[in-house]
mmCIF file with all atom_site columns, C-alpha atoms in Angstrom:
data_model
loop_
_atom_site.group_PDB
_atom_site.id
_atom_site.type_symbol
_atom_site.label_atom_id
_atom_site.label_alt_id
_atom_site.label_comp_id
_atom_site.label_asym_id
_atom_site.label_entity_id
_atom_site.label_seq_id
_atom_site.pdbx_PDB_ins_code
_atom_site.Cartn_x
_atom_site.Cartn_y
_atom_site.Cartn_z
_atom_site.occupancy
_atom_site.B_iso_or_equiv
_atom_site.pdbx_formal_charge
_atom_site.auth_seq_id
_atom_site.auth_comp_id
_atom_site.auth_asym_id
_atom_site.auth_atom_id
_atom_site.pdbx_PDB_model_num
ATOM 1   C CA . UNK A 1 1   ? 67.649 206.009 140.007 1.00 59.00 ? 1   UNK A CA 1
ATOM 2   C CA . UNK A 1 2   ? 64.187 207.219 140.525 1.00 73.00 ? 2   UNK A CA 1
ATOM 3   C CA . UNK A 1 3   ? 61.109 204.768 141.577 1.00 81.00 ? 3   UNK A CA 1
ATOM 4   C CA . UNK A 1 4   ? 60.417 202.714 138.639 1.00 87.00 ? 4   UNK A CA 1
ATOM 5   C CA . UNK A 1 5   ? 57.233 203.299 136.007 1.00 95.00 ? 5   UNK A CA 1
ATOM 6   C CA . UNK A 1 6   ? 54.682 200.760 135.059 1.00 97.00 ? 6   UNK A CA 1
ATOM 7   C CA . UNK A 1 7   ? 56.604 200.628 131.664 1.00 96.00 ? 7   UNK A CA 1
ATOM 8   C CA . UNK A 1 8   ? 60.431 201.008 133.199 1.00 96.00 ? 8   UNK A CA 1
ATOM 9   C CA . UNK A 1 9   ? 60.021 197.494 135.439 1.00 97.00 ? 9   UNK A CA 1
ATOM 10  C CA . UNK A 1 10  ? 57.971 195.910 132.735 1.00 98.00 ? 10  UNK A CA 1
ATOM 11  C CA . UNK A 1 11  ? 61.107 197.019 129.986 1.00 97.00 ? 11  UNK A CA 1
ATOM 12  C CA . UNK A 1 12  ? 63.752 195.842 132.641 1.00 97.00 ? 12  UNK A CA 1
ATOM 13  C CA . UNK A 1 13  ? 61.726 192.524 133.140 1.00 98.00 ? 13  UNK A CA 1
ATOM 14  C CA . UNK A 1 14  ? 61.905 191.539 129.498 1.00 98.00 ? 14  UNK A CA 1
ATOM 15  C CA . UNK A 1 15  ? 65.524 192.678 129.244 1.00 98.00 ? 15  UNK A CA 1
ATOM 16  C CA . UNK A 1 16  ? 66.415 189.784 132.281 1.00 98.00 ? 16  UNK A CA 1
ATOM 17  C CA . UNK A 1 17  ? 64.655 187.140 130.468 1.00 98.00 ? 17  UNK A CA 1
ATOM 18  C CA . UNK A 1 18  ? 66.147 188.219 126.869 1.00 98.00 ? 18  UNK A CA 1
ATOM 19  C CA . UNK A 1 19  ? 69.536 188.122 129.090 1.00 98.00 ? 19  UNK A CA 1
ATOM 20  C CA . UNK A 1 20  ? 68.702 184.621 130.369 1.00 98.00 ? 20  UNK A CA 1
ATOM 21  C CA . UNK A 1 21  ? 68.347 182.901 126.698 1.00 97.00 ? 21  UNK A CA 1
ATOM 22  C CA . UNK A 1 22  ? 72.075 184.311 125.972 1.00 96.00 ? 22  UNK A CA 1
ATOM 23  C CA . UNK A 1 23  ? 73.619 184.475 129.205 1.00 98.00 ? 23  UNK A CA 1
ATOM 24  C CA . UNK A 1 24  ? 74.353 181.389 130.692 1.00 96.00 ? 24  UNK A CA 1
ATOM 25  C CA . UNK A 1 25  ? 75.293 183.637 134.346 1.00 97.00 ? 25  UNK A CA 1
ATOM 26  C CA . UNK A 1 26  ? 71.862 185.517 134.372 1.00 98.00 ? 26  UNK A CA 1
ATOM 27  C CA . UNK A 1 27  ? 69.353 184.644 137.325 1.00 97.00 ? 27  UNK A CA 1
ATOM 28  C CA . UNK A 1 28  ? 66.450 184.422 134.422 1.00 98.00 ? 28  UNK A CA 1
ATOM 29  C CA . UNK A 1 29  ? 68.182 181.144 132.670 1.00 98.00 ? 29  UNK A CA 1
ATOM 30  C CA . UNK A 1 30  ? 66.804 179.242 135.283 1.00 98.00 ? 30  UNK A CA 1
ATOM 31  C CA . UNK A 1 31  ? 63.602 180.150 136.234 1.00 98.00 ? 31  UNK A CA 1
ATOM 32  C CA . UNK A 1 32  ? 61.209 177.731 138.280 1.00 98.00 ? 32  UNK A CA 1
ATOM 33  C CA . UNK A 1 33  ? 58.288 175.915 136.155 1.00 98.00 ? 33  UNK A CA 1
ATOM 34  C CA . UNK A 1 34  ? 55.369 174.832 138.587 1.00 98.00 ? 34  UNK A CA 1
ATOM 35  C CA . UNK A 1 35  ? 52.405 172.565 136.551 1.00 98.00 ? 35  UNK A CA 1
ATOM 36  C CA . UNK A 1 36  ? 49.467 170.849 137.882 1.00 97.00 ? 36  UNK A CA 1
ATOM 37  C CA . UNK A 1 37  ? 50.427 167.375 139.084 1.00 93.00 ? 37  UNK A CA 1
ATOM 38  C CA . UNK A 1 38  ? 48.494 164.898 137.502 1.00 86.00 ? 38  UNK A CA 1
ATOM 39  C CA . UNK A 1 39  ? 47.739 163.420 140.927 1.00 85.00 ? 39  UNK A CA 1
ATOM 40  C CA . UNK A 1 40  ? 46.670 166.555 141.848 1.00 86.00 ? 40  UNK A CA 1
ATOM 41  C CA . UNK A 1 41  ? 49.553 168.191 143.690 1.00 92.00 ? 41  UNK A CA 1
ATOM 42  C CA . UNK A 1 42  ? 51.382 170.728 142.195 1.00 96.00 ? 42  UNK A CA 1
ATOM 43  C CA . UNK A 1 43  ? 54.440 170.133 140.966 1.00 97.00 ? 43  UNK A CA 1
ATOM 44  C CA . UNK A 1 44  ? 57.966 172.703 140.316 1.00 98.00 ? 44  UNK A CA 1
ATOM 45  C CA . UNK A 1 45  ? 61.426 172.013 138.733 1.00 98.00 ? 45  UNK A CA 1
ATOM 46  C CA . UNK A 1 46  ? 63.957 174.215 137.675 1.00 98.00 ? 46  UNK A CA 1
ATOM 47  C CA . UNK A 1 47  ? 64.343 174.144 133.784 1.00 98.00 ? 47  UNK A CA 1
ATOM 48  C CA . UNK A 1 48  ? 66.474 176.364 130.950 1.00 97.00 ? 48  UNK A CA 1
ATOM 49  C CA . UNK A 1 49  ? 64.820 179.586 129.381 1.00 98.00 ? 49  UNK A CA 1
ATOM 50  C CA . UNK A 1 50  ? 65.808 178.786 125.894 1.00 97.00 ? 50  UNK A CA 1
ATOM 51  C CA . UNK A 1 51  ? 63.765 181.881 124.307 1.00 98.00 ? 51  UNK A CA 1
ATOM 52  C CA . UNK A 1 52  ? 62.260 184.735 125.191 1.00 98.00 ? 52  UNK A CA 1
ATOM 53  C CA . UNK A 1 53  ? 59.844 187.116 122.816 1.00 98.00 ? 53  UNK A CA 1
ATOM 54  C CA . UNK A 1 54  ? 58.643 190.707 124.138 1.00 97.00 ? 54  UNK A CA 1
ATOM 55  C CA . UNK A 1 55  ? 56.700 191.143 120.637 1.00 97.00 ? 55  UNK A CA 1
ATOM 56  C CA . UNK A 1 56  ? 55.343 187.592 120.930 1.00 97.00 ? 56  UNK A CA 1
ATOM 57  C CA . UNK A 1 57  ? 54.511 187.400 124.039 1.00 98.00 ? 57  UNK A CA 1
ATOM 58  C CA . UNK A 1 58  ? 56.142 183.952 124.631 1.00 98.00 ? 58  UNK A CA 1
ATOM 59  C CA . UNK A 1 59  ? 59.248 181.764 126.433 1.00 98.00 ? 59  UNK A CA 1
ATOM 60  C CA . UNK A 1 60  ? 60.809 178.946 125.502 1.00 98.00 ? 60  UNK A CA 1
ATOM 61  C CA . UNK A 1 61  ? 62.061 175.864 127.322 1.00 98.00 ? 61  UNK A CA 1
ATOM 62  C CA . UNK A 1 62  ? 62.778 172.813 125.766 1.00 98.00 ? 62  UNK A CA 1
ATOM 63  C CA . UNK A 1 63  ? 62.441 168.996 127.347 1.00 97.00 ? 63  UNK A CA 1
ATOM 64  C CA . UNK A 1 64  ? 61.728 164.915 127.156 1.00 97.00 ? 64  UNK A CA 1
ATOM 65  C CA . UNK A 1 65  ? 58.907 163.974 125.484 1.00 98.00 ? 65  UNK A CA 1
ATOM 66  C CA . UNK A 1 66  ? 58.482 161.774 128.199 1.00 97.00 ? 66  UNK A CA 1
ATOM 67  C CA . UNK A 1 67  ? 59.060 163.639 130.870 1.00 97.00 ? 67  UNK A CA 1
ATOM 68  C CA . UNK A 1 68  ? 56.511 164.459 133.507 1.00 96.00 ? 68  UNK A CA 1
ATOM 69  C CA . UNK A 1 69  ? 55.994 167.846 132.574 1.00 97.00 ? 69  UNK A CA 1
ATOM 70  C CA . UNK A 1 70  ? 54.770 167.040 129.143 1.00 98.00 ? 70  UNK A CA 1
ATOM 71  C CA . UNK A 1 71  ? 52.258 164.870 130.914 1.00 96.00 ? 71  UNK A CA 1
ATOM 72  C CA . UNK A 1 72  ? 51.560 167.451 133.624 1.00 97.00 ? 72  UNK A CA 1
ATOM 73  C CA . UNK A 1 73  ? 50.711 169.979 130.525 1.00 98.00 ? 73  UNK A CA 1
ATOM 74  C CA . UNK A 1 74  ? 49.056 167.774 128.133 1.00 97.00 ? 74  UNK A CA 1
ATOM 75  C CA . UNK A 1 75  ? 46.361 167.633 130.790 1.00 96.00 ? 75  UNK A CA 1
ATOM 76  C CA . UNK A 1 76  ? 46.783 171.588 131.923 1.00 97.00 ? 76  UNK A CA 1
ATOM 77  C CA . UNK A 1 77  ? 48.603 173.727 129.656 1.00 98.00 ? 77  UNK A CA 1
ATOM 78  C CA . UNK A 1 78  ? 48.123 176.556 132.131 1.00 98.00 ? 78  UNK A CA 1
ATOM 79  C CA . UNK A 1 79  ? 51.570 176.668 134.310 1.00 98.00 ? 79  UNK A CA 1
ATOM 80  C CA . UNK A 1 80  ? 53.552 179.649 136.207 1.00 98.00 ? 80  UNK A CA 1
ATOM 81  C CA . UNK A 1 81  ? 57.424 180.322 135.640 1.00 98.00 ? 81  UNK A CA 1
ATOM 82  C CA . UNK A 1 82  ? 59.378 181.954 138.251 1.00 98.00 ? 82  UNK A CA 1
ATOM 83  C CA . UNK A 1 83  ? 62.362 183.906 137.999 1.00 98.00 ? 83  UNK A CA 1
ATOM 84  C CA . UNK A 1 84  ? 63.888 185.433 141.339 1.00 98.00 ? 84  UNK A CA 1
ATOM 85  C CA . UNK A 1 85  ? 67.169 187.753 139.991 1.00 97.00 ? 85  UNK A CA 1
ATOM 86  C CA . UNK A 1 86  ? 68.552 188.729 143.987 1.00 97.00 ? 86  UNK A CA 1
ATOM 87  C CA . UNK A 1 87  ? 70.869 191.371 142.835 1.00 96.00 ? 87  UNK A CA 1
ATOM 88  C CA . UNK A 1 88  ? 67.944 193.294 141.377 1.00 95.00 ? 88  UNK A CA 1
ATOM 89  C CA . UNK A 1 89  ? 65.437 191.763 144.223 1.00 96.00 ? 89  UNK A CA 1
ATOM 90  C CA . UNK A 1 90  ? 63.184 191.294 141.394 1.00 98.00 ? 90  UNK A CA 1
ATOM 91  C CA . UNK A 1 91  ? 60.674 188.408 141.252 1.00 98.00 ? 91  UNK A CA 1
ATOM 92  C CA . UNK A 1 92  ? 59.313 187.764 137.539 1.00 98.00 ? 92  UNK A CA 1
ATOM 93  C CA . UNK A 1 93  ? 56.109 185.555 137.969 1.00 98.00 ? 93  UNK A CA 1
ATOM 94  C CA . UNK A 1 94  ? 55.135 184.457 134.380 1.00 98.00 ? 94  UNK A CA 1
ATOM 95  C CA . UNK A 1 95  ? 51.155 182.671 134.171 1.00 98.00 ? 95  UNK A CA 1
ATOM 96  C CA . UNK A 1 96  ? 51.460 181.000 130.893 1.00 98.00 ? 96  UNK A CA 1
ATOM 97  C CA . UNK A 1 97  ? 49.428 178.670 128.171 1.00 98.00 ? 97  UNK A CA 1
ATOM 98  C CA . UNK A 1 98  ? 51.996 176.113 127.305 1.00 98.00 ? 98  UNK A CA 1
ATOM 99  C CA . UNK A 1 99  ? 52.275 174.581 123.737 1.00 98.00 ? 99  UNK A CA 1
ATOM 100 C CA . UNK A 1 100 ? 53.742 171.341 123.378 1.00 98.00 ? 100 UNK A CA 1
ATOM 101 C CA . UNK A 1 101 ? 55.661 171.639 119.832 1.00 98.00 ? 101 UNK A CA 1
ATOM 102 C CA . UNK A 1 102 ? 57.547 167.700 119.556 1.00 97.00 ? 102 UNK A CA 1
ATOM 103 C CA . UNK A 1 103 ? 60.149 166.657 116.817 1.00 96.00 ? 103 UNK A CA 1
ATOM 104 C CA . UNK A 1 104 ? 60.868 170.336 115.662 1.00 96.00 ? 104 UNK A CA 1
ATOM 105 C CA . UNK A 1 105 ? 63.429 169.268 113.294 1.00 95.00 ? 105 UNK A CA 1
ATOM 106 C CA . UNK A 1 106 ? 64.643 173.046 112.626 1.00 96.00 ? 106 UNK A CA 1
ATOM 107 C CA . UNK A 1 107 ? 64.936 173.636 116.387 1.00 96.00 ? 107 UNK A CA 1
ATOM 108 C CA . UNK A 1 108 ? 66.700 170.472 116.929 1.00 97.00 ? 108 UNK A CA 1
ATOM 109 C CA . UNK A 1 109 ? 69.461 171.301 114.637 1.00 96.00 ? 109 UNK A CA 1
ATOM 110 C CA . UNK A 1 110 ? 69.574 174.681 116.728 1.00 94.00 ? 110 UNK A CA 1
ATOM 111 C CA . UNK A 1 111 ? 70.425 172.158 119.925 1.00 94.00 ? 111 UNK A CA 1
ATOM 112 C CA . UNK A 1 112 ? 73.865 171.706 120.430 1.00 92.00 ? 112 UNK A CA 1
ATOM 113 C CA . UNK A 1 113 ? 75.823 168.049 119.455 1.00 92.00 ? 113 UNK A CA 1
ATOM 114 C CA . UNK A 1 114 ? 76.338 168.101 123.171 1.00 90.00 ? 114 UNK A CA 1
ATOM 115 C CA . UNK A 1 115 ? 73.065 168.778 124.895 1.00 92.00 ? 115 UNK A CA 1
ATOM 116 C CA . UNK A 1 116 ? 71.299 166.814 122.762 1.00 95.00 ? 116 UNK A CA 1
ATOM 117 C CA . UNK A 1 117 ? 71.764 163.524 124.735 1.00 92.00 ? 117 UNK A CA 1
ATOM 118 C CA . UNK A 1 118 ? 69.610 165.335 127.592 1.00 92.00 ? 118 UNK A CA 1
ATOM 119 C CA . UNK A 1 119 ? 66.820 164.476 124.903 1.00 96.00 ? 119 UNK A CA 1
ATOM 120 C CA . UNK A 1 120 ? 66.123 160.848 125.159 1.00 94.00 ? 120 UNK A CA 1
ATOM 121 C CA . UNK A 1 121 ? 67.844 157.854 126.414 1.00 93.00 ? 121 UNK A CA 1
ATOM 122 C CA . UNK A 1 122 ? 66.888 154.457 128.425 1.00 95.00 ? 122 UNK A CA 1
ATOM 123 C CA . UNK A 1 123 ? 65.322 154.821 130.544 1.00 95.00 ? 123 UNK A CA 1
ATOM 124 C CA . UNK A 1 124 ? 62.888 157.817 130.009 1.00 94.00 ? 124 UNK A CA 1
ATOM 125 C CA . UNK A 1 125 ? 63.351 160.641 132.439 1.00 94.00 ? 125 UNK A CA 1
ATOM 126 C CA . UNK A 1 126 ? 62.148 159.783 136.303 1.00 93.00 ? 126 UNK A CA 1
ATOM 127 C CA . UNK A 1 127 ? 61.751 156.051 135.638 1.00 95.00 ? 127 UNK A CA 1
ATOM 128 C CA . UNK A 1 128 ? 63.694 154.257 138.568 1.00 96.00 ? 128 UNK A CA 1
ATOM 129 C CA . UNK A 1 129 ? 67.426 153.225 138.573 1.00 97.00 ? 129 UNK A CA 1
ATOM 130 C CA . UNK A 1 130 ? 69.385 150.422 140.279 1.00 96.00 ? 130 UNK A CA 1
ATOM 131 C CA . UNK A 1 131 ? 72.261 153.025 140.368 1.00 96.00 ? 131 UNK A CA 1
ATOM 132 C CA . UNK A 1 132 ? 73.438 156.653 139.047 1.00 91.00 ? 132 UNK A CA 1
ATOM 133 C CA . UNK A 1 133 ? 75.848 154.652 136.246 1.00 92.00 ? 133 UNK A CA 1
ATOM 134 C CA . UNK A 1 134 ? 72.594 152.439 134.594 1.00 95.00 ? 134 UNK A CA 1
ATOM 135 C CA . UNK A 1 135 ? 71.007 155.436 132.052 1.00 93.00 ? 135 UNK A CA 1
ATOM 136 C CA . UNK A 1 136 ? 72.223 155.181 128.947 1.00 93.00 ? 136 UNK A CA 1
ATOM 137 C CA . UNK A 1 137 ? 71.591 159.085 127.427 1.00 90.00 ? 137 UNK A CA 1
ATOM 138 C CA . UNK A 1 138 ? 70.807 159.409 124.088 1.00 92.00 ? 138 UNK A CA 1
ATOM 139 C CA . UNK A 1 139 ? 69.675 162.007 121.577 1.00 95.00 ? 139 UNK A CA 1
ATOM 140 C CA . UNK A 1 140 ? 66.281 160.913 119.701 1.00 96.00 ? 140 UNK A CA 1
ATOM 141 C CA . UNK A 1 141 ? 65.098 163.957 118.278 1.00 97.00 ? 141 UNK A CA 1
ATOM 142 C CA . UNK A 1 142 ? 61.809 162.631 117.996 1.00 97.00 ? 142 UNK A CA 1
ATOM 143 C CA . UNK A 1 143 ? 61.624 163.103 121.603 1.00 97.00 ? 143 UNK A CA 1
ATOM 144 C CA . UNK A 1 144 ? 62.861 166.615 122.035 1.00 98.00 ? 144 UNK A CA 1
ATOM 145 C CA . UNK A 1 145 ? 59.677 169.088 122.857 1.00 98.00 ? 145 UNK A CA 1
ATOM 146 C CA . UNK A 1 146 ? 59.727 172.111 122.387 1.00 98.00 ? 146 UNK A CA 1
ATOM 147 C CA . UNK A 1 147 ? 57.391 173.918 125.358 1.00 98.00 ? 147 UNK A CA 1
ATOM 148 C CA . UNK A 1 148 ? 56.637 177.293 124.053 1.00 98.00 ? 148 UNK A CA 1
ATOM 149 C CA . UNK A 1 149 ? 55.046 179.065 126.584 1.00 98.00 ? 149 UNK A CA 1
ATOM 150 C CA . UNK A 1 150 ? 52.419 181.968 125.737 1.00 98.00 ? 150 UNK A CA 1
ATOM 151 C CA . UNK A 1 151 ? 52.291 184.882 128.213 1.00 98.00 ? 151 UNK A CA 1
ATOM 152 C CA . UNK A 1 152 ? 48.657 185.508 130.100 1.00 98.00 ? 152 UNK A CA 1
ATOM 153 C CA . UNK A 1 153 ? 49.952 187.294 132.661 1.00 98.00 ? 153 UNK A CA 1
ATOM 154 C CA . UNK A 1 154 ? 53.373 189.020 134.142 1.00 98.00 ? 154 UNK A CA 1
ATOM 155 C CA . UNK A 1 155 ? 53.421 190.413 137.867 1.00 98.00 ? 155 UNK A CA 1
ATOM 156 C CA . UNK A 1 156 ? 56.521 191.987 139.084 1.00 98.00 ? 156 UNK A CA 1
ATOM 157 C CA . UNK A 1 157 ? 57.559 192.016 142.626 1.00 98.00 ? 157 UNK A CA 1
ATOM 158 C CA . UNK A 1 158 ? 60.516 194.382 143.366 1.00 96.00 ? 158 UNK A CA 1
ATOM 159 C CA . UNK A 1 159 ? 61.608 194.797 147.054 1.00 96.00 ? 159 UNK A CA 1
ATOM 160 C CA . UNK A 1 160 ? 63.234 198.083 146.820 1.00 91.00 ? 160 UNK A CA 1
ATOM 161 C CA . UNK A 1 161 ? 64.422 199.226 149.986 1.00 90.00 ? 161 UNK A CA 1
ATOM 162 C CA . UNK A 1 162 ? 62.279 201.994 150.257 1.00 90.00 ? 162 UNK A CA 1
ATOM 163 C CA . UNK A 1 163 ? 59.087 200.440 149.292 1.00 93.00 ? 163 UNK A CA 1
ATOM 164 C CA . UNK A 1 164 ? 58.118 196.978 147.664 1.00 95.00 ? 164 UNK A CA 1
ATOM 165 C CA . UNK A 1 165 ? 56.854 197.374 143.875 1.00 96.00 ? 165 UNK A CA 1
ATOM 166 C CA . UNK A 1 166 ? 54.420 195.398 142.855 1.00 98.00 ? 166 UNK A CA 1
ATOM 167 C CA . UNK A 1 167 ? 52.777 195.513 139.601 1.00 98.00 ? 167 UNK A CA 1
ATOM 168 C CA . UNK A 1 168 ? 50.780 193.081 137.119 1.00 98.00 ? 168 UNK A CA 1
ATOM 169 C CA . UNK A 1 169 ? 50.559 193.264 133.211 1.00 98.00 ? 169 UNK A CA 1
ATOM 170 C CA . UNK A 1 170 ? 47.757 190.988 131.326 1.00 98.00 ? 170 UNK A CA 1
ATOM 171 C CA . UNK A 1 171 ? 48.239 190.121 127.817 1.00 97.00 ? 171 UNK A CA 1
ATOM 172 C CA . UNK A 1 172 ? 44.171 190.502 127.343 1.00 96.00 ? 172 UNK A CA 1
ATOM 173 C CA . UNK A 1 173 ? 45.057 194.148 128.102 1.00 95.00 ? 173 UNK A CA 1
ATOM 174 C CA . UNK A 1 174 ? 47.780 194.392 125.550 1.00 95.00 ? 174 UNK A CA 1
ATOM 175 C CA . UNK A 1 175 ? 50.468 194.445 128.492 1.00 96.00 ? 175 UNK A CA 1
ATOM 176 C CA . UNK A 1 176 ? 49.364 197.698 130.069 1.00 93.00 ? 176 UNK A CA 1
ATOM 177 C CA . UNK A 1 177 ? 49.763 197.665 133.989 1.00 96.00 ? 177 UNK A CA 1
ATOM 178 C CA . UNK A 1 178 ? 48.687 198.283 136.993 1.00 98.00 ? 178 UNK A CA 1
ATOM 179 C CA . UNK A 1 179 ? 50.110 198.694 140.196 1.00 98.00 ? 179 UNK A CA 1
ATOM 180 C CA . UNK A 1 180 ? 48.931 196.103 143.071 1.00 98.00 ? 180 UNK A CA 1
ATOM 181 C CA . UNK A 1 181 ? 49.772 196.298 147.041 1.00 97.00 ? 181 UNK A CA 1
ATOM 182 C CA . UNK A 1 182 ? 52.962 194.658 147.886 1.00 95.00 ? 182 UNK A CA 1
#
């Protein structure tokens, strides 16, 4: 395995987040969102990579209309996901525009019977609790959002043992890269 192209490590970084949407095991299904607080602070949760597009440009995740996050984006829609896959010691750092899509009725009958609880419910998400047993879940598809995320900017981070990698890939430049110092 030689030292990795400006094309190779941004191929292999699309083929980890394709592998996250389909591969509940894969480090990319749960990458890191971080938003703009809207106290100011920043903010970061883990959520689900539901799709991922190389000839789009885009990823998916899906949450509460009520959540925070949609909040958080309503008032910024520019956010960074963060995928760190160990075995490869790759870090994916993904500067996205988020698009709040709510009440997709064709991707909500993509949701599964089972998950869908995890979209709605009383009370809404973050919203104090006497105790872990008094939220009632419930799926209201009229809260499910759909957070499609389009891609400004990728930068790769791989620690190879040799040398670190790093490299950064802007959409405005139709994805072509550059190297950057580790």
């Amino acid at each position: 395995r030689g030292a990795p192209t400006l094309d190779s490590l941004l191929r292999d970084a699309w083929q980890r987040l394709c592998r996250g949407v389909a591969d509940r095991r894969a480090p990319a299904r749960h990458p890191v969102l971080a938003t703009q607080g809207v106290g100011g602070g920043g903010e970061a949760r883990t959520v689900v990579l539901r799709a991922a597009s190389p000839s789009a440009g885009t990823v998916e995740i899906h949450t509460d209309a009520l959540s925070a996050k949609v909040c958080e984006l309503e008032a910024e829609p520019r956010a960074t996901l963060l995928v760190w896959d160990a075995k490869a010691r790759l870090q994916i750092r993904l500067r996205v525009t988020a698009r709040l899509v709510h009440a997709d009725g064709e991707a909500w009958a993509r949701v599964p019977q089972a998950a869908r609880g995890t979209y709605g419910g009383d009370p809404p998400p973050g919203q104090g609790i006497p105790g872990p047993e008094a939220h009632a879940p419930g799926a209201e598809r009229q809260r499910f959002t759909r957070v499609v995320c389009e891609i400004d900017e990728i930068e790769l981070l791989r620690l190879d043992p040799d040398r670190h990698r790093r490299a950064v890939y802007r959409q405005a430049d139709a994805w072509a890269g550059a190297w950057r110092a580790p």
